[in-house]
XYZ file of C-alpha atoms in Angstrom:
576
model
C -17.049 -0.940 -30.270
C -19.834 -1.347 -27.445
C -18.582 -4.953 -26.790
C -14.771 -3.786 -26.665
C -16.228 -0.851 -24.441
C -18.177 -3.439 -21.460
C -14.830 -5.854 -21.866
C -12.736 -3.144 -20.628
C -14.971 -2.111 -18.171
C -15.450 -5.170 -16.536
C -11.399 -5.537 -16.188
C -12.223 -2.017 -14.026
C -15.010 -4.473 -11.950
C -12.236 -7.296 -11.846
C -10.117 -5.500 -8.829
C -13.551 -6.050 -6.435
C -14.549 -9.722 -7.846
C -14.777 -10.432 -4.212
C -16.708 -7.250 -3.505
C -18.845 -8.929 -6.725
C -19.518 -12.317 -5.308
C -20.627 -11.109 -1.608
C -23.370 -8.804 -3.440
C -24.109 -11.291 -6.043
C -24.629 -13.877 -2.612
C -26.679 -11.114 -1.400
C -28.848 -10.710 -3.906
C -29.506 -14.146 -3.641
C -30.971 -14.570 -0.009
C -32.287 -11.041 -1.371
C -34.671 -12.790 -4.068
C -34.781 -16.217 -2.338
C -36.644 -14.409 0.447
C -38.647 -12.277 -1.731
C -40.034 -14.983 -3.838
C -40.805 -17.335 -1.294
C -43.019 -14.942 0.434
C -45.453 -15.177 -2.335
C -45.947 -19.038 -1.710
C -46.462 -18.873 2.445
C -49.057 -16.109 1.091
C -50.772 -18.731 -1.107
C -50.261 -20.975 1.733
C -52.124 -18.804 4.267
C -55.130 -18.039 1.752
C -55.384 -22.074 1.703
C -55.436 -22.317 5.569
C -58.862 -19.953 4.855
C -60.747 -22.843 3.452
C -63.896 -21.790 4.524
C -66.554 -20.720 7.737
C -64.696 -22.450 11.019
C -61.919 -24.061 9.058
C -59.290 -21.109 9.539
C -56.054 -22.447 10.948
C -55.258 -19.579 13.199
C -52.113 -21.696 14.458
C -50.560 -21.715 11.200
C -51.473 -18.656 9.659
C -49.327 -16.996 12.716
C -46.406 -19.132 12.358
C -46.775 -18.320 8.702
C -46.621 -14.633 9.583
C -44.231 -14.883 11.994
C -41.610 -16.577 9.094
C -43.063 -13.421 6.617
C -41.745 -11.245 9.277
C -38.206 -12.363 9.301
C -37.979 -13.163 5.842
C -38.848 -9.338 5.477
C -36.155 -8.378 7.749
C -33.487 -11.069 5.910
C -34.336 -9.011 2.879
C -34.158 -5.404 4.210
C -30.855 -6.455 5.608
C -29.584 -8.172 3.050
C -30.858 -5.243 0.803
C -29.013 -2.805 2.535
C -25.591 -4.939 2.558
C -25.616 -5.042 -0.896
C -25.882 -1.186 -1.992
C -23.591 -0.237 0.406
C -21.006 -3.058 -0.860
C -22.640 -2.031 -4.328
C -21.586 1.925 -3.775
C -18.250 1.091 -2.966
C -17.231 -0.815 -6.070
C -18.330 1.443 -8.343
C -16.695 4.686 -6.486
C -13.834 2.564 -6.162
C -13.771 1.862 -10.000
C -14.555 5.016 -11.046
C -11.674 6.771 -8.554
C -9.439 4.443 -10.297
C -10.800 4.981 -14.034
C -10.069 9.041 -12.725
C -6.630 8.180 -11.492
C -5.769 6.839 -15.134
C -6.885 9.402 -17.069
C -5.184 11.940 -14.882
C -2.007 9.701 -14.851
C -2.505 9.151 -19.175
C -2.924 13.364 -19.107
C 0.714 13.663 -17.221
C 2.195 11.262 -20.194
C 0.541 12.584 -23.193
C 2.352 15.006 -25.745
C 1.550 18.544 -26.228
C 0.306 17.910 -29.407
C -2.599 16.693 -28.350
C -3.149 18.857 -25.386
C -2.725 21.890 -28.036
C -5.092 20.098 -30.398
C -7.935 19.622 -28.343
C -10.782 21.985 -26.014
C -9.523 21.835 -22.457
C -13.155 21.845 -21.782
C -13.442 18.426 -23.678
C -11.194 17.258 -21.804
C -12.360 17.963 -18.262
C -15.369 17.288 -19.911
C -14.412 13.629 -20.404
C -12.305 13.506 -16.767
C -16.055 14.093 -14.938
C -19.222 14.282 -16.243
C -18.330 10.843 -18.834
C -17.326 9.506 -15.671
C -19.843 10.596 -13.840
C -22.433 9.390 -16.467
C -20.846 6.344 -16.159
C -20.845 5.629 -12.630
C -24.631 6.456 -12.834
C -25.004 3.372 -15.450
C -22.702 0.868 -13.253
C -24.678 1.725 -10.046
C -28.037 1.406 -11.175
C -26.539 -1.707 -12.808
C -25.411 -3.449 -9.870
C -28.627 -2.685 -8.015
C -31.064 -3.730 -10.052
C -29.536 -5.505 -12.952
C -28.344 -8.532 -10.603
C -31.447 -9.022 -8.966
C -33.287 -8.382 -11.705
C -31.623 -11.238 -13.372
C -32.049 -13.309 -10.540
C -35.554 -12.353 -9.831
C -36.556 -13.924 -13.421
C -34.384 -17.527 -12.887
C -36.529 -17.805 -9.448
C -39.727 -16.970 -10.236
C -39.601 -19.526 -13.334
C -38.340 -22.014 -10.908
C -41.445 -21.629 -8.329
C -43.950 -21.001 -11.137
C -42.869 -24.616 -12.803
C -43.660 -26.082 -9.547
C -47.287 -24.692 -9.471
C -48.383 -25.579 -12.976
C -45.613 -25.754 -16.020
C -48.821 -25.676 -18.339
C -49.306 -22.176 -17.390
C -45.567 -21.505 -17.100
C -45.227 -22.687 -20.791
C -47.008 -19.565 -21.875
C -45.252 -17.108 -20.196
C -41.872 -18.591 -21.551
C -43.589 -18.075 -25.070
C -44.267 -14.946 -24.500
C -41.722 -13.464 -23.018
C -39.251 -13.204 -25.802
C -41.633 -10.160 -27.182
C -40.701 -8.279 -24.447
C -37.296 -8.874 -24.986
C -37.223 -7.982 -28.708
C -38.805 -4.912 -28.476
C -36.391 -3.461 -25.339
C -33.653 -4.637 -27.407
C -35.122 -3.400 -30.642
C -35.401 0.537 -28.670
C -31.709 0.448 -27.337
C -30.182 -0.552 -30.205
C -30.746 2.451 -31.465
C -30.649 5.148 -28.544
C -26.620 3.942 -27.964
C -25.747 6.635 -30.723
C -27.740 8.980 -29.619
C -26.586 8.880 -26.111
C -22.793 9.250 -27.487
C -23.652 12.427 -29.458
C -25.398 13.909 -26.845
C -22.219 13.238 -24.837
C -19.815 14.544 -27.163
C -22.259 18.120 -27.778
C -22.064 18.229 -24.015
C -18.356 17.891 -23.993
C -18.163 20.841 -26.525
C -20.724 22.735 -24.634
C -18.585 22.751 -21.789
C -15.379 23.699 -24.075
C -16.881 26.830 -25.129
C -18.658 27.788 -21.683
C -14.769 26.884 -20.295
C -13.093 28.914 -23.350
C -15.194 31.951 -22.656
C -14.910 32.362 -19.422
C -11.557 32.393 -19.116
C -11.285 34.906 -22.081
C -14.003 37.378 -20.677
C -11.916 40.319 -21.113
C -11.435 39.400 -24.604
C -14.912 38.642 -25.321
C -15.557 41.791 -23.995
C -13.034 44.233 -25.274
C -13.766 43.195 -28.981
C -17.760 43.135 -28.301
C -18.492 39.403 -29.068
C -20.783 39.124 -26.667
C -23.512 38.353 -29.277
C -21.361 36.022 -31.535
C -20.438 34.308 -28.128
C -23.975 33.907 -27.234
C -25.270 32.359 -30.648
C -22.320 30.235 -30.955
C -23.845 28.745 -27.818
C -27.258 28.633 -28.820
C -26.584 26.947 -31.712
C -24.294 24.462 -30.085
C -27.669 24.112 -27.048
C -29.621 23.477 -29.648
C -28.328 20.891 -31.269
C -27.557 19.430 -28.012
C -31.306 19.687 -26.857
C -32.299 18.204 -30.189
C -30.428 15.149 -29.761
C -30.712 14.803 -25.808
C -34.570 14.798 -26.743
C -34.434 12.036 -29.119
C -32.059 10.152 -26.976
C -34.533 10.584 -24.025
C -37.713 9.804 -26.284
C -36.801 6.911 -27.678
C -34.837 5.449 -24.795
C -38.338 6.393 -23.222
C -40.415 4.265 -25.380
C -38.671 1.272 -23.853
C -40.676 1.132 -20.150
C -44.155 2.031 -21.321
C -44.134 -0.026 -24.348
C -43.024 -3.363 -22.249
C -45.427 -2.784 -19.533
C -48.056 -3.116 -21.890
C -47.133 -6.332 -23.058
C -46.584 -7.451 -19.736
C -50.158 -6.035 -18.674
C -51.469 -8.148 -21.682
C -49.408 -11.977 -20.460
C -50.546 -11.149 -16.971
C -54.116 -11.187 -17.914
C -54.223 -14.234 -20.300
C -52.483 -15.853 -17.153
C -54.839 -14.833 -14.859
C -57.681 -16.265 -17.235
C -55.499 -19.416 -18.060
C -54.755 -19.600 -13.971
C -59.212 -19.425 -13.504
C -59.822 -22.665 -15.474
C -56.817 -24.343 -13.640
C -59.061 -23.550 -10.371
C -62.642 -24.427 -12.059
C -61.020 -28.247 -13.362
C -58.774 -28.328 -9.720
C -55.526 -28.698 -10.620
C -54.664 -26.042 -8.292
C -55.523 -24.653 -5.447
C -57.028 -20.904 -5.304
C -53.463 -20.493 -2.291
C -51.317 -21.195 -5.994
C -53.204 -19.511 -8.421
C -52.850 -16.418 -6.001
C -48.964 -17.231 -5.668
C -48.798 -18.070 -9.023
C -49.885 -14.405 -10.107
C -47.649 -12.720 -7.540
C -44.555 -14.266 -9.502
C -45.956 -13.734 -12.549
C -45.857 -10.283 -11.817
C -42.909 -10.485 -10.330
C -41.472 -12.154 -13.256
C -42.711 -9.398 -15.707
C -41.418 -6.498 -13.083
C -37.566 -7.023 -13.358
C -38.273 -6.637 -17.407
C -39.454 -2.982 -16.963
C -36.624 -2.617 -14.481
C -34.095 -3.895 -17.043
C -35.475 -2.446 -19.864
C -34.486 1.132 -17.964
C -31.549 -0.280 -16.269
C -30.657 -1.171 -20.134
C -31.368 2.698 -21.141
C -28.941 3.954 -18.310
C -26.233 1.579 -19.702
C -26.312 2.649 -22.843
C -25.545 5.975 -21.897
C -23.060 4.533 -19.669
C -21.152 2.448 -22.058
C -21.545 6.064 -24.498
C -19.635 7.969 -21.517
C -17.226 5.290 -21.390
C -16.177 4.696 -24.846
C -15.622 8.743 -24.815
C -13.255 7.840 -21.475
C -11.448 5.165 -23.046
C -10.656 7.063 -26.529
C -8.893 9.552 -24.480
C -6.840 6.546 -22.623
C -6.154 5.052 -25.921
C -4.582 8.810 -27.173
C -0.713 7.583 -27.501
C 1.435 8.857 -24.965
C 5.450 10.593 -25.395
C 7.512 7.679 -26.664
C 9.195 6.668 -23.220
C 12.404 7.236 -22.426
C 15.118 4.762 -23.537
C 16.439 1.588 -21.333
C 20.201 3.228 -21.676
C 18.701 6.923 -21.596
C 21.321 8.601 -19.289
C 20.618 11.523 -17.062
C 22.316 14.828 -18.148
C 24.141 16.057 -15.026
C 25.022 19.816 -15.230
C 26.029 19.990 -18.416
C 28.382 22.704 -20.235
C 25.868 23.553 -22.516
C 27.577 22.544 -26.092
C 23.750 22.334 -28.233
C 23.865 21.410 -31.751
C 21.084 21.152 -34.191
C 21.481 19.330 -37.434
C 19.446 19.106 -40.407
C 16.387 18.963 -38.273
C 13.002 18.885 -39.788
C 9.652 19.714 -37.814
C 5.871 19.886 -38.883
C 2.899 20.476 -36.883
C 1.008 18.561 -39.540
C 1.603 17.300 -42.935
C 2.860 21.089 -44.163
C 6.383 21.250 -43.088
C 7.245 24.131 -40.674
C 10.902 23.955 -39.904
C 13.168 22.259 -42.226
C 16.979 21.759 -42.818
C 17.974 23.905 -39.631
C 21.556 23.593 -38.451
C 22.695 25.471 -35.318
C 26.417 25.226 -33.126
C 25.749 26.662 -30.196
C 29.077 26.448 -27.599
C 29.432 26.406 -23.893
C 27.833 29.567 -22.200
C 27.008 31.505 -25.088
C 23.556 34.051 -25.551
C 21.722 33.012 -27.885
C 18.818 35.210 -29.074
C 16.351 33.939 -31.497
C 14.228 36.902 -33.269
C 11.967 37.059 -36.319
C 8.316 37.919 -36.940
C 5.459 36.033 -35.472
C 5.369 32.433 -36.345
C 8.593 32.102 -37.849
C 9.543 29.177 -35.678
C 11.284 30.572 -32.198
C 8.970 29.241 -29.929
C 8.942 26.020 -31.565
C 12.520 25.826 -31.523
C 12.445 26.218 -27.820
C 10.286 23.321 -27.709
C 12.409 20.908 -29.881
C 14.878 21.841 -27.496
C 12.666 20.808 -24.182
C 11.300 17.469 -26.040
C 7.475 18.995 -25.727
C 7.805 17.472 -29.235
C 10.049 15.474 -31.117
C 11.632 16.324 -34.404
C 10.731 14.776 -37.754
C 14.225 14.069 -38.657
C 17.985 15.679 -37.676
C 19.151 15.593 -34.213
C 19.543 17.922 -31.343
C 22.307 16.783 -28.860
C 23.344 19.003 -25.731
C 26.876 17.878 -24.766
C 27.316 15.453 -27.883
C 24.920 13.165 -26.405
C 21.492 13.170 -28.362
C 18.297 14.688 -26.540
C 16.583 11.195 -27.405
C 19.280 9.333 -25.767
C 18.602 11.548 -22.550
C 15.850 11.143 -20.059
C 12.969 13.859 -20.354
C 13.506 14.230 -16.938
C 16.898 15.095 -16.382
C 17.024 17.144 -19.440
C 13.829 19.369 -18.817
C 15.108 19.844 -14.944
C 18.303 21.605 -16.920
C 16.694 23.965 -18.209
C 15.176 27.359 -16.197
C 12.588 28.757 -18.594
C 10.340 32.143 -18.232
C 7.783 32.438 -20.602
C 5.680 35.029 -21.767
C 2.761 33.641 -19.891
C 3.150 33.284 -16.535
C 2.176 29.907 -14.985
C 1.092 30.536 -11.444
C -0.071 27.539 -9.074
C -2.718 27.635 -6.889
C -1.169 27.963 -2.918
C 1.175 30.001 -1.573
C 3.102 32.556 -3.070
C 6.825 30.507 -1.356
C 4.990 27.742 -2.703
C 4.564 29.136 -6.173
C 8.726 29.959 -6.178
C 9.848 26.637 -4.562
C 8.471 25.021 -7.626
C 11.869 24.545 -9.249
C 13.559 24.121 -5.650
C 11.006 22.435 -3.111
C 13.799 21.527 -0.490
C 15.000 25.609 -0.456
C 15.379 27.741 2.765
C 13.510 30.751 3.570
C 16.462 32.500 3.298
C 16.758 31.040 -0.002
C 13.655 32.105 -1.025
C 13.821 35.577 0.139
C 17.564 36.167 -1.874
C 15.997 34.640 -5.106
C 12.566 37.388 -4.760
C 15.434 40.175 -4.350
C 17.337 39.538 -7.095
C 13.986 38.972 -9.168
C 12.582 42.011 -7.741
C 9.687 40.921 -6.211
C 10.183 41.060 -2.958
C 8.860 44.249 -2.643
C 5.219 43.287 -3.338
C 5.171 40.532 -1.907
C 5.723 41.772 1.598
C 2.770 44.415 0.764
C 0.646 41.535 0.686
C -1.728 40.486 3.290
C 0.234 37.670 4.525
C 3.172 37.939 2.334
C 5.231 35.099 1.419
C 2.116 32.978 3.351
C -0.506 34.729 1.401
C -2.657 32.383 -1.013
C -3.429 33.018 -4.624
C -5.573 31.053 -7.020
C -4.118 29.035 -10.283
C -4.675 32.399 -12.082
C -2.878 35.021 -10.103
C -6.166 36.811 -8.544
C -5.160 40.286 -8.077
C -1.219 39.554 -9.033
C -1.132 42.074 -11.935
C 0.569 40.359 -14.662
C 3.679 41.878 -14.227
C 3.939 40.486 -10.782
C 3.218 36.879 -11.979
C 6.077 37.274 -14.380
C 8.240 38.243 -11.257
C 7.308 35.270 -9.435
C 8.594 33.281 -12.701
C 11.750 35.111 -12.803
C 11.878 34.638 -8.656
C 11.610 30.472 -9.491
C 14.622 30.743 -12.113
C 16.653 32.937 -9.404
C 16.325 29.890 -6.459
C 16.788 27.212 -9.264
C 20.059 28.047 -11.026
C 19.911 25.666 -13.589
C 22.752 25.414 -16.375
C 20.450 26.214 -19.428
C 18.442 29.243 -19.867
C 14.911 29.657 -21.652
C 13.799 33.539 -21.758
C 10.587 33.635 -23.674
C 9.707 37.389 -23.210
C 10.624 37.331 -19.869
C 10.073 40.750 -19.323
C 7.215 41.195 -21.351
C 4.662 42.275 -19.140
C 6.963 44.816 -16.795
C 7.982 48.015 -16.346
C 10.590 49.545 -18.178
C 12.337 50.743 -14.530
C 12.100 47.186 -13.285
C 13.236 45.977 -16.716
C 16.416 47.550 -16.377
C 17.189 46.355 -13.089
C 16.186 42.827 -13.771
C 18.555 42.699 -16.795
C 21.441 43.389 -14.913
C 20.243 40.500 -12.603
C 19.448 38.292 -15.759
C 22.867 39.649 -16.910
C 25.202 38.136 -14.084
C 23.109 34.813 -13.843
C 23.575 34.252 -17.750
C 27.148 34.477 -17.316
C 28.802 31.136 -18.180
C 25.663 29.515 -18.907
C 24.161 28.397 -22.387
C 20.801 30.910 -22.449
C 18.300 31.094 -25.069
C 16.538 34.243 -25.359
C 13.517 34.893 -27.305
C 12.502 38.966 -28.105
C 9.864 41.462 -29.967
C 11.635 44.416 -28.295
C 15.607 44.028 -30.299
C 17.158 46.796 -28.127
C 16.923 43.843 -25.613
C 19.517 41.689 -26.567
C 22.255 43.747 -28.263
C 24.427 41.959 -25.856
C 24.167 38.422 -27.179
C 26.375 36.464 -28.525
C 25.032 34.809 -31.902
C 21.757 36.420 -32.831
C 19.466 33.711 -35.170
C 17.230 35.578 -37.439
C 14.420 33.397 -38.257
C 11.418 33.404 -41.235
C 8.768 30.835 -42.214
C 10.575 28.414 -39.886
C 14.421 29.106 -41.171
C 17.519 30.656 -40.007
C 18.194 33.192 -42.713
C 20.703 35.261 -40.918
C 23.264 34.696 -38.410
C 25.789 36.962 -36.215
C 26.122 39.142 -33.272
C 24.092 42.559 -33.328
C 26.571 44.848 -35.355
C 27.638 42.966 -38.024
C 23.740 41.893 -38.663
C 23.073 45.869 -38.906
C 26.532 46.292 -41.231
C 24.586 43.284 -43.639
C 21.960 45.914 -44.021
C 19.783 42.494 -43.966
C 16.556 41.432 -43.016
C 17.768 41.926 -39.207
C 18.808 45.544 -40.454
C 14.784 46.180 -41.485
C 13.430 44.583 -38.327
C 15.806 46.588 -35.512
C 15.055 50.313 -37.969
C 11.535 49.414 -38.156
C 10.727 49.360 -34.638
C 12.499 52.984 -34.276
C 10.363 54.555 -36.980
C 7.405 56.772 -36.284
């Protein structure tokens, strides 16, 4: 999984491979500068050979190369975490841009399925965590790396007998790093997803305050959330502990090969075989040497937390998008409206919901579909849109199969008000255009008449110009629904979709917007969907649906004359 996870990652890194190779040739002069500052050093202490034998000629020309050597390496330094900032913002902007592109592709089902809180959740802070990892990656993994090849090189050419025993020794180092992150990798990933369902339920709650506080769940809230901050502190503890473990526990050992190599490095001196310039060079890179482990070892920690992050990411890209459309899919140009429905089976999950419906709906007939609460009417309205597919049957609109049309074209047929309002955030013009961007003001202004919203909206502060946020701000609820009804008024599409259009408005304004809704029905296919029956007397073909069936079928009176199911549901709303 981790493996597939980097793999995946580093096709991300691939764009910037010339980015890659510039830093990687920075880091290069980077540590070839470093290191060989250590052995002018050694070089200097051996121009110090004793009372009136200092050099002072060479130990300044040996300065004066220290000095811009140090300035190669400040500058080369600073090249490479600027060049090193930009590939990983780069990446991650584009790892954003995919998910947000995946999210525009994926069903409902799994939109409906899963925390919107998760899934923001996953769209920045994995991302974020991720980005952290890469970074610190690139700016000290690299020279890390790099600093360990050199500082073997220029320690075999002081004395490979002393180099020999650092090789041996190293691997502990190496075992026990890898030994800690082993296991802090699943640690890191639950801590991410807890933190992903934190956010859900801080995301859930807050946007259901008034329910949280109408019904007094304040407390259940608020221990739902302690227990889910608890378990998240539990395991963000032992993630941090363990991963923890890692830099202390390798300094030790390094602390430990550094002093048998100073001791080692001594005897060299006392028998000759080097000079006191390379034993003190010599220790420099052996320190050096055992630095870029620590560095590593917590470069190694941040990684696994990044590759956690990322697996999250990449489970979400992997989520199967809608089936795309077909090569021959044609586009449905104002159609008449003709929608059949045969045999057509749906479940949610493996409990079937609607099964063996069958509906002939002609040209520019009202269609209302009524029945309790979760008998199937909004999910007939989806079937109809393609927000999900059937199990088997077929819808067709015009004889030609909804599959065989493109999503497009068919969903830009359809006008649909729902019973909750989707508002934008911008303007409230830009809120109506939605269905019409290229409209006139004039337009604009005719459609808010006819929805009845005009009204309000030039009591605003800066009426059509004024600027509300995604949830309506102080747009009552009613007056969002207006500014639906406005969008379906500048549209004019052939199909209609009334979910409870009216739902959250006054009975006055009811009225008047029926007669509006009236005249713009007329010679158009509409679907409407009602609690309230005295609504939609006028249609056509009433479809009385139960546990996802049609069980009755006809226009208002002759369902009452069947003394029916129909017949209970109309009487019962009128009895006190």
């Amino acid at each position: 999984m981790r493996n597939q996870t980097v793999a995946r990652l580093l096709k991300y890194l691939a764009r910037y491979r010339l980015q890659i190779i510039l830093s990687l040739l920075l880091a290069i002069v980077n540590v070839v500068f470093t290191l060989h500052i250590p052995v002018i050093i050694g070089q200097i202490i051996d121009c110090c050979i004793g009372t009136g034998q200092v050099l002072m000629n060479d130990i300044i020309h040996l300065l004066t190369v220290i000095l811009l050597e140090t300035v190669a390496v400040a500058i080369s330094q600073w090249l490479m975490s600027s060049i090193n900032n930009r590939i990983v913002y780069n990446t991650v902007k584009n790892l954003r841009y995919d998910i947000f592109e995946h999210l525009q592709t994926m069903p409902l089902k799994y939109i409906d399925s899963h925390g919107y809180g998760e899934i923001v959740n996953k769209a920045i802070n994995d991302v974020d965590q991720c980005a952290d990892g890469l970074l610190l990656g690139f700016t000290q993994f690299f020279t890390g790396i790099l600093t360990i090849l050199g500082t073997l090189l220029f320690m075999l050419r002081i004395s490979t007998r002393i180099t020999l025993i650092v090789i041996v020794l190293t691997p502990v180092t190496l075992f026990l790093s890898r030994f800690i992150s082993s296991r802090t990798y699943d640690l890191f990933k639950q801590q991410s997803s807890l933190r992903a369902e934190q956010t859900s339920h801080i995301e859930e709650m807050i946007g259901n305050q008034k329910i949280v506080q109408a019904f007094s769940q304040q407390d259940n809230t608020l221990k739902q959330f302690d227990d889910i901050n608890n378990r998240l502190t539990d395991v963000s503890l032992k993630a941090t502990f363990y991963s923890s473990l890692t830099n202390p526990s390798t300094r030790v050992i390094n602390a430990i090969i550094y002093a048998i190599l100073g001791l080692a490095g001594a005897f060299s001196v006392i028998h000759v075989n080097i000079s006191v310039g390379s034993l003190s060079s010599f220790l420099s890179y052996a320190n050096q040497f055992t630095k870029p482990f620590n560095e590593i070892t917590g470069v190694i920690t941040e990684l696994q937390n990044a590759f956690a992050c990322a697996a999250r990411v990449f489970e979400l890209l992997d989520e199967p998008t809608e089936t795309s459309d077909k090569n021959d899919a044609i586009i449905l140009e104002r159609p008449q409206g003709k929608v059949v429905m045969k045999d057509v089976a749906f479940s949610y999950s493996d409990r079937p919901f609607i099964t063996d419906m069958n509906i002939d709906i002609q040209p520019g007939q009202r269609v209302a579909l009524v029945g309790p609460t979760g008998c199937g009417k909004t999910t007939l309205i989806n079937l109809l849109m393609r927000f999900y597919d059937v199990n088997s049957g077929v819808i067709t609109i015009d004889e030609h199969e909804i599959t065989d049309i493109t999503r497009k074209s068919l969903r830009s047929n359809f006008g649909m008000v729902l019973q909750d309002s989707w508002i934008r955030q911008g303007t409230i013009r830009e809120n109506i255009m939605i269905g019409k961007p290229d409209a006139t003001e004039e337009e604009i202004i005719a459609a808010a008449r006819a929805a009845h919203a005009h009204s309000f909206i030039r009591r605003m502060p800066d009426g059509y110009d004024t600027v509300i946020t995604e949830d309506g701000g102080s747009l009552s609820q009613g007056q969002k629904q207006l500014l639906c009804i406005s969008r379906l008024m500048l549209s004019l599409p052939p199909l209609l979709i009334l979910d409870e259009a009216t739902s959250s408005i006054d009975t006055r304004t009811e009225l008047k917007i029926q007669d509006s809704f009236a005249r713009l029905m007329k010679g158009k296919t509409s679907f409407i969907v009602a609690h309230r029956l005295s609504t939609i007397k006028e249609a056509d073909v009433i479809l009385v649906m139960k546990d996802g069936k049609i069980i009755e079928k006809g226009n208002h009176d002759s369902l009452l004359e069947n003394h029916g199911f129909y017949y209970d549901l109309y009487n019962s709303q009128f009895e006190h």
